[in-house]
Amino acid sequence: MSESGLKARTAASGLRGALADGRFVVTAEVAPPRDADTEAIARKVGALRGWVDAANVTDNQGGNVRMSSLAGSILVQRAGLDPVMQLTCRDRNRLALQSDLIGAAALGIRNVLLLTGDHPTLGDHPDAKPVFDLDGVQLVWTARTLRDEGTLLSGKRLGVRPSWLIGTVENPFAPPAELRARRLAKKVAAGAEFVQTQYVFDVDAFARWLRPLRDEGVTERCAVIAGVGPIRSRRMLSFLTGTVPGIHVPESVRRRLAGVPEQRVEEEGRRVCVETIEALAALDGVRGVHLMVFGHEDEVPDIVRQAGIRQATKGGDDAD
Amino acid sequence: MGVERIRPFRPRIPAFLAYALHALLAENAFYRRLAAYVERRPVLYRWFTAGERVTKERLFGCRMCGQCALPTTGYACPMTCPKQLRNGPCGGVSPDGSCEVDRTQQCVWVTAWTRAKDAGRDADLDLLQRPVDNRQWTRSSWINYWQGRDEGLAVAYDDDDPHPALAGRR
């Protein structure tokens, strides 16, 4: 468990504040509802507030239609958490991407997470036209150009520039393994300042991916936030490994989950998650974790407490 | 362009041969003048472009984006990626290297990586590829290349220029 994670402070708020203070960052994923229910997000945020530094609002995750990430981010903000707005290239061309980025800045969204997005054939509208006018790297590059150069892709000048923190994603476990760290380095050259990774279940493979990034100083310029989450059932395990692209669960974890009776899988899955967080927090170059709990936001405080990575800033018990 | 079914394409010629062909077709004063000549004559341009299309479609699955990335991708065409990613593979590549959209096909970036690496050209994949100009679809990429219009397609980053400018082409 990391020393920095245990430092309790009344610190600057949000993701940016936590990174600036050098605290061990905790973020959580918040999927917007499939309807216009404004309370759904407020409830999730209520469970997370005080336990995470920011809530990451997904953009039609998996190619399934939800409330827009921009609207979701505003609702997260209203409910009292710092949103990280995800934006994908799947559904928007370069005009829409830039206008949404500008709109997010105008509405006070301080962090954006820019990605290519899943292909629509994997989602609930497989008959949709895939856009992919830009790719994820180009979108990061575009965002940095808007903010730092103050120009659009067209070269036209912006008046008031956006000021969000720019994030990206990477999957340390997908082939070609050797290219993955270099691909993140490219995204950092494009302008990424933090990266959220795919689910980590294999800490050794993650450490192998991280090492060259640390050696070449990439982790100094881009905060690595490792994706984690509990496997709650055998069904979820087979869903994650069979249906969701790009998730790697090593044999050792599969064996652990197979070795307990079905009713204890949830408990064992959470233990695996907590141990993974502890191992990640001990790795040099990991700045935080991103929790993916799929609607079980109420479990976040327990996971965070058990992993000993943070004291609650409001409400909860002291860590450890 | 309609919305076609885009699937990863396995190049039909080995990378070393493609690199050799490229050396034969490399930009020079002769090709520059030839390109300008062809471009001024619409009928000739159509025939020339048709020839390019047939050749590159056969060999590389070319979709005629008009801004060829092949020399920097181990001669595996990124426009045959279902997401048309120009800057490397997405996170959905399966453990066996297959494409998330069509598990019967190898990810085109896995192909690109293997071919470029075997040829000692893996640094090409670190280049930042700028967004494509969608007005160039169906145009001849050879004519564009010979006239120097491809020069800004990709840019390298290094310690002197850790964040290359995105603008500069258009």
XYZ file of C-alpha atoms in Angstrom:
490
model
C 0.000 0.000 0.000
C 1.363 3.385 -0.904
C 2.484 5.956 1.598
C 1.086 8.785 -0.454
C -2.283 7.108 -0.412
C -2.481 7.362 3.334
C -1.780 11.039 3.569
C -4.930 12.698 4.699
C -5.332 16.308 3.762
C -7.959 18.848 3.190
C -6.705 19.116 -0.322
C -7.559 20.812 -3.566
C -10.570 19.106 -4.986
C -11.161 17.036 -8.047
C -8.864 15.054 -10.276
C -6.599 17.958 -11.056
C -6.220 18.863 -7.385
C -5.446 15.285 -6.394
C -2.818 14.928 -9.118
C -1.266 18.279 -8.261
C -1.065 17.308 -4.592
C 0.532 13.984 -5.462
C -2.219 12.063 -3.715
C -3.132 8.548 -4.825
C -6.097 9.248 -7.075
C -9.357 7.342 -6.961
C -11.918 7.758 -9.719
C -15.039 5.768 -10.451
C -17.019 5.120 -13.556
C -20.567 6.463 -13.726
C -22.666 5.220 -16.616
C -25.530 7.611 -17.457
C -29.040 6.110 -17.505
C -30.874 5.008 -20.635
C -33.562 7.594 -19.948
C -34.046 11.177 -18.824
C -33.985 10.329 -15.103
C -31.973 13.103 -13.474
C -31.996 11.349 -10.106
C -30.165 8.229 -11.320
C -26.840 10.035 -11.492
C -27.427 11.951 -8.263
C -27.914 8.623 -6.453
C -24.683 7.177 -7.823
C -22.777 10.343 -6.993
C -24.252 10.303 -3.486
C -22.669 6.894 -2.874
C -19.313 8.012 -4.252
C -18.978 11.492 -2.803
C -16.152 11.708 -0.313
C -14.588 8.479 -1.570
C -13.422 9.388 -5.038
C -11.716 12.402 -6.564
C -13.712 12.343 -9.766
C -16.453 10.453 -11.564
C -15.844 9.314 -15.073
C -18.961 9.660 -17.241
C -19.105 7.210 -20.133
C -20.109 8.104 -23.693
C -22.575 5.539 -25.075
C -20.381 2.853 -23.556
C -20.029 -0.291 -25.616
C -21.963 1.405 -28.400
C -25.194 1.408 -26.379
C -27.335 4.538 -26.307
C -27.412 6.377 -22.985
C -27.894 9.945 -21.840
C -25.056 11.956 -23.384
C -21.821 12.167 -21.464
C -22.013 15.966 -21.558
C -25.431 16.003 -19.860
C -24.301 13.250 -17.491
C -21.206 15.234 -16.564
C -23.270 18.316 -15.760
C -25.520 16.219 -13.510
C -22.453 14.766 -11.776
C -21.174 18.276 -11.214
C -24.532 19.422 -9.809
C -24.510 16.467 -7.445
C -21.139 17.590 -6.120
C -18.413 15.569 -7.839
C -15.751 16.523 -10.356
C -16.747 14.908 -13.676
C -14.400 13.418 -16.244
C -16.302 13.615 -19.513
C -15.638 10.804 -21.945
C -15.903 11.582 -25.634
C -15.547 9.037 -28.412
C -14.922 9.250 -32.141
C -17.578 6.650 -32.927
C -20.572 8.971 -33.178
C -19.182 12.373 -34.138
C -17.140 13.878 -36.918
C -14.443 16.493 -36.298
C -16.935 19.359 -36.230
C -19.096 17.781 -33.539
C -16.086 16.635 -31.502
C -14.632 20.119 -31.384
C -17.949 21.801 -30.584
C -18.663 19.315 -27.785
C -15.187 19.892 -26.363
C -15.717 23.652 -26.425
C -19.199 23.249 -24.953
C -17.832 21.120 -22.117
C -15.257 23.796 -21.316
C -17.906 26.509 -21.319
C -20.034 24.495 -18.886
C -17.139 24.175 -16.465
C -16.127 20.558 -17.094
C -12.505 20.351 -16.023
C -11.464 16.943 -17.338
C -12.052 15.158 -20.611
C -11.185 11.570 -21.480
C -10.812 11.087 -25.207
C -11.026 7.744 -26.926
C -11.811 6.046 -30.209
C -14.795 4.128 -28.855
C -16.181 0.649 -29.431
C -17.457 -0.190 -32.889
C -21.254 0.199 -33.243
C -21.648 -3.395 -34.417
C -20.914 -4.417 -30.803
C -23.685 -2.267 -29.327
C -27.463 -1.868 -29.381
C -27.609 -0.135 -32.775
C -25.438 -2.371 -34.966
C -27.164 -0.842 -37.991
C -25.702 2.605 -37.237
C -23.186 4.397 -39.444
C -19.777 4.318 -37.769
C -18.159 7.758 -37.956
C -14.480 7.477 -36.899
C -13.599 10.684 -38.745
C -10.708 11.084 -36.278
C -9.029 8.370 -34.226
C -8.418 8.582 -30.487
C -4.864 9.870 -30.881
C -5.979 12.560 -33.318
C -8.773 13.572 -30.942
C -6.287 14.033 -28.093
C -4.104 16.030 -30.471
C -7.100 18.143 -31.507
C -7.981 18.879 -27.882
C -4.442 19.980 -27.079
C -4.481 22.197 -30.160
C -7.744 23.834 -29.039
C -6.389 24.465 -25.576
C -2.670 25.192 -26.049
C -2.529 26.659 -29.551
C -5.973 28.221 -29.325
C -6.978 27.033 -32.786
C -9.433 24.659 -34.355
C -8.327 21.926 -36.755
C -9.188 24.414 -39.498
C -6.654 26.867 -38.114
C -9.361 29.331 -37.036
C -8.577 31.093 -33.768
C -10.477 30.597 -30.531
C -11.194 33.551 -28.270
C -11.529 32.085 -24.782
C -9.582 28.839 -24.698
C -10.693 25.692 -22.872
C -8.666 24.604 -19.880
C -9.599 20.981 -19.248
C -7.134 18.289 -18.312
C -6.762 15.876 -21.231
C -7.004 12.153 -20.653
C -6.807 9.055 -22.781
C -7.099 5.297 -22.423
C -4.814 2.374 -23.103
C -5.067 -1.375 -22.887
C -1.751 -2.724 -21.576
C -2.772 -6.322 -22.279
C -3.924 -6.349 -25.903
C -1.595 -7.387 -28.715
C 0.824 -6.341 -30.018
C 2.233 -6.264 -26.474
C 5.454 -4.489 -27.428
C 3.579 -1.686 -29.157
C 1.283 -0.823 -26.245
C 3.680 1.320 -24.212
C 4.884 3.073 -27.360
C 1.313 3.783 -28.320
C 0.753 5.527 -24.986
C 3.959 7.514 -25.502
C 2.518 8.649 -28.834
C -0.696 9.740 -27.131
C 1.342 11.701 -24.601
C 3.119 13.417 -27.496
C -0.339 14.228 -28.859
C -1.239 15.814 -25.520
C -2.549 13.251 -23.021
C -1.893 14.200 -19.388
C -3.524 11.251 -17.724
C -4.356 7.757 -18.889
C -6.924 5.361 -17.613
C -6.180 1.735 -18.380
C -8.340 -1.238 -19.172
C -9.179 -3.536 -16.225
C -6.035 -4.795 -14.514
C -6.201 -8.361 -13.172
C -2.646 -9.309 -14.085
C -0.347 -6.983 -12.132
C 2.833 -8.612 -13.488
C 1.826 -8.005 -17.096
C 0.819 -4.471 -16.123
C 4.223 -3.865 -14.529
C 5.945 -5.102 -17.709
C 3.942 -2.545 -19.706
C 4.683 0.216 -17.206
C 8.440 -0.255 -16.935
C 9.536 1.286 -20.269
C 7.108 4.161 -19.728
C 8.693 4.896 -16.374
C 12.221 4.488 -17.736
C 11.555 6.942 -20.537
C 9.893 9.494 -18.287
C 6.476 9.151 -19.894
C 4.864 8.571 -16.482
C 6.226 11.970 -15.375
C 4.255 13.711 -18.086
C 1.181 11.512 -17.995
C -0.438 10.205 -14.802
C -1.180 6.496 -15.044
C -4.507 5.576 -13.441
C -5.031 1.818 -13.450
C -8.484 0.412 -14.139
C -9.791 -1.991 -11.500
C -13.061 -3.547 -10.468
C -14.512 -6.532 -8.643
C -15.702 -9.625 -10.490
C -19.012 -10.305 -8.795
C -20.017 -13.677 -10.224
C -18.975 -16.437 -12.594
C -21.444 -14.991 -15.076
C -19.687 -11.655 -14.943
C -16.340 -13.376 -15.412
C -17.494 -15.096 -18.573
C -19.110 -11.857 -19.782
C -15.889 -9.909 -19.251
C -13.669 -12.470 -20.882
C -16.063 -13.561 -23.609
C -18.058 -10.509 -24.686
C -16.200 -7.324 -23.789
C -13.268 -6.807 -26.147
C -9.780 -6.507 -24.718
C -10.099 -7.804 -21.151
C -7.427 -10.138 -19.858
C -8.059 -12.264 -16.765
C -5.064 -14.457 -15.901
C -5.364 -18.120 -15.055
C -4.483 -17.482 -11.386
C -7.521 -15.231 -10.910
C -9.810 -17.625 -12.780
C -8.627 -20.440 -10.528
C -9.290 -18.427 -7.385
C -12.826 -17.656 -8.479
C -13.423 -21.235 -9.591
C -12.093 -22.561 -6.305
C -14.865 -21.114 -4.130
C -18.569 -21.979 -4.065
C -20.815 -19.773 -6.211
C -22.192 -17.829 -3.235
C -18.662 -16.832 -2.207
C -17.496 -15.681 -5.635
C -18.586 -12.110 -4.920
C -16.539 -11.982 -1.710
C -13.513 -13.568 -3.380
C -13.839 -11.245 -6.371
C -13.775 -8.247 -4.094
C -10.732 -9.623 -2.290
C -8.961 -10.017 -5.632
C -9.866 -6.421 -6.448
C -8.573 -5.086 -3.122
C -5.323 -7.053 -3.443
C -4.898 -5.788 -7.000
C -5.301 -2.192 -5.815
C -2.738 -2.752 -3.046
C -0.263 -4.226 -5.518
C -0.825 -1.391 -7.980
C -0.439 1.273 -5.296
C 2.969 -0.210 -4.462
C 4.142 0.123 -8.073
C 6.317 3.103 -8.872
C 4.622 5.127 -11.594
C 1.004 4.343 -10.749
C -0.772 7.528 -9.680
C -4.159 6.104 -8.889
C -6.918 3.670 -9.663
C -10.116 3.926 -11.637
C -12.945 1.791 -10.265
C -15.431 0.171 -12.620
C -18.309 -1.191 -10.560
C -21.198 -1.292 -13.080
C -24.019 0.139 -11.020
C -22.718 -1.038 -7.633
C -21.432 2.355 -6.543
C -22.408 1.563 -2.958
C -19.503 -0.907 -2.832
C -16.877 1.689 -3.623
C -16.406 2.939 -0.032
C -15.738 -0.612 1.215
C -13.248 -1.362 -1.546
C -11.429 1.901 -1.038
C -11.384 1.421 2.737
C -10.180 -2.171 2.559
C -7.419 -1.256 0.123
C -6.358 1.499 2.502
C -5.710 3.961 -0.281
C -7.619 6.913 0.982
C -9.358 8.465 3.897
C -12.883 9.596 3.391
C -13.089 13.332 3.103
C -16.676 13.224 4.196
C -18.853 10.823 6.100
C -16.896 7.584 6.022
C -14.642 5.953 8.570
C -10.942 6.567 8.680
C -8.868 4.403 6.402
C -7.307 1.517 8.284
C -18.627 6.444 -50.566
C -21.398 4.351 -49.156
C -21.195 2.693 -45.784
C -19.309 -0.382 -46.822
C -18.236 -3.322 -44.788
C -14.677 -2.480 -43.806
C -12.565 -5.462 -42.747
C -8.837 -5.906 -42.044
C -6.905 -6.865 -45.150
C -3.830 -9.084 -45.202
C -1.402 -7.662 -47.781
C -0.734 -10.020 -50.673
C 2.930 -9.143 -51.086
C 5.660 -9.373 -48.469
C 6.784 -6.129 -46.882
C 10.328 -6.256 -48.310
C 8.902 -6.305 -51.830
C 6.630 -3.371 -51.051
C 9.542 -1.367 -49.654
C 11.510 -2.189 -52.823
C 8.626 -1.104 -55.055
C 8.378 2.095 -53.092
C 12.038 2.810 -53.766
C 11.292 2.480 -57.493
C 8.372 4.869 -57.249
C 10.031 7.323 -54.842
C 9.358 10.979 -55.429
C 11.762 12.628 -57.882
C 11.730 15.363 -60.517
C 10.595 12.981 -63.247
C 7.624 11.645 -61.304
C 6.757 15.151 -60.142
C 6.506 16.351 -63.743
C 4.658 13.204 -64.791
C 2.136 13.713 -61.969
C 1.540 17.330 -62.917
C 1.115 16.304 -66.577
C -1.382 13.539 -65.777
C -3.339 15.736 -63.420
C -3.911 18.359 -66.106
C -5.617 15.783 -68.349
C -8.882 14.465 -66.840
C -9.202 11.376 -69.057
C -5.610 10.359 -68.499
C -6.015 11.055 -64.766
C -9.036 8.727 -64.674
C -7.111 5.926 -66.380
C -4.091 6.443 -64.197
C -6.223 6.409 -61.030
C -8.057 3.291 -62.215
C -4.700 1.559 -62.652
C -3.600 2.584 -59.192
C -6.891 1.404 -57.729
C -6.732 -2.033 -59.341
C -3.131 -2.585 -58.317
C -3.429 -1.402 -54.732
C -6.813 -2.975 -54.169
C -5.357 -6.334 -55.149
C -2.199 -6.015 -53.129
C -3.296 -4.060 -50.059
C -7.091 -3.880 -50.033
C -6.801 -0.187 -50.932
C -9.978 1.868 -50.458
C -8.609 4.942 -52.267
C -8.439 7.416 -49.398
C -5.973 9.313 -51.584
C -3.464 9.843 -48.749
C -1.489 6.678 -48.574
C -0.138 5.642 -45.175
C 1.252 2.300 -46.419
C 4.964 3.288 -46.411
C 4.707 4.029 -42.666
C 2.603 1.017 -41.647
C 4.605 -1.967 -42.875
C 2.387 -1.880 -45.977
C -0.714 -2.992 -44.097
C -3.502 -0.531 -44.852
C -4.971 1.183 -41.750
C -8.019 2.237 -43.750
C -9.032 -1.435 -43.766
C -9.355 -1.261 -39.965
C -13.123 -1.133 -39.276
C -12.433 2.027 -37.238
C -9.965 3.352 -39.823
C -7.419 4.008 -37.085
C -4.341 5.703 -38.512
C -2.335 5.765 -35.263
C -2.205 2.177 -34.100
C -4.466 -0.568 -32.767
C -7.501 -0.031 -30.559
C -7.786 -1.680 -27.163
C -10.191 -4.330 -28.384
C -7.684 -6.607 -30.110
C -8.254 -10.178 -28.897
C -5.455 -12.102 -27.185
C -4.983 -14.103 -30.402
C -4.500 -10.871 -32.367
C -7.877 -10.892 -34.064
C -10.015 -7.839 -34.782
C -12.776 -7.000 -32.261
C -15.245 -6.441 -35.091
C -14.428 -9.605 -37.045
C -12.737 -12.300 -35.009
C -11.965 -14.287 -38.150
C -9.510 -11.589 -39.294
C -6.202 -10.525 -37.823
C -6.111 -6.921 -36.591
C -4.523 -4.872 -39.359
C -2.271 -3.176 -36.789
C -1.003 -6.533 -35.564
C -0.128 -7.231 -39.186
C 1.436 -3.793 -39.560
C 3.508 -4.193 -36.385
C 4.823 -7.614 -37.386
C 5.738 -6.521 -40.912
C 7.300 -3.197 -39.912
C 9.261 -4.767 -37.064
C 10.612 -7.595 -39.232
C 11.792 -4.969 -41.724
C 13.452 -2.909 -38.975
C 10.926 -0.142 -39.587
C 9.017 -0.288 -36.292
C 9.820 3.375 -35.516
C 7.430 4.272 -38.356
C 4.578 3.269 -36.082
C 5.576 5.961 -33.574
C 4.814 8.713 -36.095
C 1.824 10.896 -35.313
C -0.543 10.531 -38.245
C -2.627 13.614 -38.961
C -6.365 13.357 -39.744
C -7.171 12.474 -43.336
C -8.557 15.054 -45.730
C -11.866 13.499 -46.731
C -11.918 15.463 -49.980
C -9.139 13.210 -51.284
C -11.204 9.999 -51.404
C -11.069 8.386 -54.892
C -8.149 10.661 -55.856
C -4.784 9.180 -56.815
C -2.462 8.964 -53.844
C 0.538 8.476 -56.141
C -0.129 11.769 -57.890
C -0.615 13.436 -54.521
C 2.579 11.879 -53.187
C 4.721 12.770 -56.195
C 3.620 16.376 -55.905
C 4.663 16.534 -52.285
C 1.140 16.774 -50.844
C 1.755 13.852 -48.456
C 4.619 15.528 -46.654
C 2.527 16.617 -43.682
C 0.589 13.361 -43.323
C 2.736 12.164 -40.437
C 5.156 13.826 -38.062
C 7.736 12.483 -35.629
C 7.997 13.622 -32.029
C 11.248 13.699 -30.091
C 12.864 15.504 -27.166
C 13.334 18.660 -29.261
C 9.710 18.643 -30.356
C 7.779 16.635 -27.774
C 4.404 18.014 -28.931
C 4.401 18.566 -32.706
C 1.822 21.001 -34.033
C -1.297 19.488 -35.518
C -1.874 22.326 -37.958
C 0.468 22.925 -40.832
C -1.312 20.962 -43.510
C -4.437 21.902 -45.372
